[in-house]
């Protein structure tokens, strides 16, 4: 697991939640073994992020693409009571 990639991805997920979602943001780090890490960020926004192609000169919109290129897996889970969790995994 590349700790720099994990930290960059966590920073991106937390920044997006703080910037775009009202209310509380919850961050969870789960370590499976020495080289397995899952980062989960929950917020109250119903917006579901998606991987998209962004122009090289765009001022924003590259965060999910960058995180997706660094992580082994990633996804989004919607919650029945509102909000979502965006997660990524590193092995």
Coordinates of C-alpha atoms in Angstrom, one line a residue:
X1 CA 0.0 0.0 0.0
X2 CA 1.3 3.5 -0.9
X3 CA 0.6 5.7 2.1
X4 CA 1.0 8.9 0.0
X5 CA -1.8 7.7 -2.4
X6 CA -4.0 6.9 0.5
X7 CA -3.5 10.3 2.2
X8 CA -4.1 12.1 -1.1
X9 CA -7.3 10.2 -1.7
X10 CA -8.5 10.8 1.9
X11 CA -7.8 14.5 1.6
X12 CA -9.8 14.6 -1.7
X13 CA -12.8 12.8 -0.2
X14 CA -12.9 14.8 3.0
X15 CA -12.4 18.1 1.1
X16 CA -15.4 17.3 -1.2
X17 CA -17.6 16.5 1.7
X18 CA -16.7 19.7 3.6
X19 CA -17.0 21.8 0.6
X20 CA -20.3 20.5 -0.9
X21 CA -22.3 18.8 1.9
X22 CA -24.2 20.5 4.7
X23 CA -23.8 19.2 8.2
X24 CA -21.5 16.6 9.7
X25 CA -18.8 14.7 7.9
X26 CA -17.7 11.3 9.3
X27 CA -14.4 9.7 8.4
X28 CA -13.5 6.1 9.1
X29 CA -10.2 4.3 8.4
X30 CA -10.3 0.5 8.6
X31 CA -7.1 -1.4 8.4
X32 CA -7.4 -5.0 7.4
X33 CA -3.8 -6.1 7.5
X34 CA -0.5 -4.2 7.3
X35 CA -1.0 -3.4 3.6
X36 CA -4.9 -3.1 3.4
X37 CA -6.7 0.2 4.2
X38 CA -10.3 1.3 3.5
X39 CA -11.1 5.0 3.8
X40 CA -14.8 5.9 4.1
X41 CA -16.3 9.4 4.2
X42 CA -20.0 9.9 5.1
X43 CA -21.9 13.1 4.6
X44 CA -25.5 14.3 4.3
X45 CA -25.5 15.1 0.6
X46 CA -27.6 13.0 -1.8
X47 CA -25.3 13.9 -4.7
X48 CA -23.6 10.8 -6.0
X49 CA -20.1 11.5 -7.4
X50 CA -19.0 9.9 -10.6
X51 CA -15.8 9.3 -12.5
X52 CA -15.8 11.7 -15.4
X53 CA -13.4 13.0 -18.1
X54 CA -12.3 16.5 -17.3
X55 CA -10.4 18.9 -19.6
X56 CA -6.8 19.3 -18.7
X57 CA -7.3 23.1 -18.1
X58 CA -10.5 22.7 -16.0
X59 CA -10.3 24.4 -12.6
X60 CA -12.2 21.6 -10.8
X61 CA -13.8 18.2 -11.3
X62 CA -10.7 16.0 -11.3
X63 CA -10.8 14.8 -7.7
X64 CA -12.7 11.6 -8.1
X65 CA -10.7 10.7 -11.2
X66 CA -7.4 11.2 -9.3
X67 CA -8.7 9.2 -6.3
X68 CA -9.9 6.4 -8.7
X69 CA -6.5 6.2 -10.3
X70 CA -4.7 5.9 -7.0
X71 CA -7.0 3.4 -5.2
X72 CA -7.4 -0.3 -5.9
X73 CA -11.2 0.1 -5.6
X74 CA -13.7 2.8 -4.8
X75 CA -17.5 3.3 -4.7
X76 CA -20.4 5.2 -3.3
X77 CA -23.2 3.9 -1.0
X78 CA -26.5 5.8 -0.6
X79 CA -28.1 5.7 2.9
X80 CA -31.8 5.1 3.5
X81 CA -31.9 8.0 6.0
X82 CA -30.2 10.4 3.5
X83 CA -26.7 11.1 2.6
X84 CA -24.0 8.8 1.3
X85 CA -20.6 7.2 2.0
X86 CA -17.8 7.5 -0.6
X87 CA -15.1 4.9 0.0
X88 CA -11.8 3.7 -1.4
X89 CA -9.5 0.8 -0.8
X90 CA -5.8 0.3 -0.9
X91 CA -4.0 -3.1 -1.0

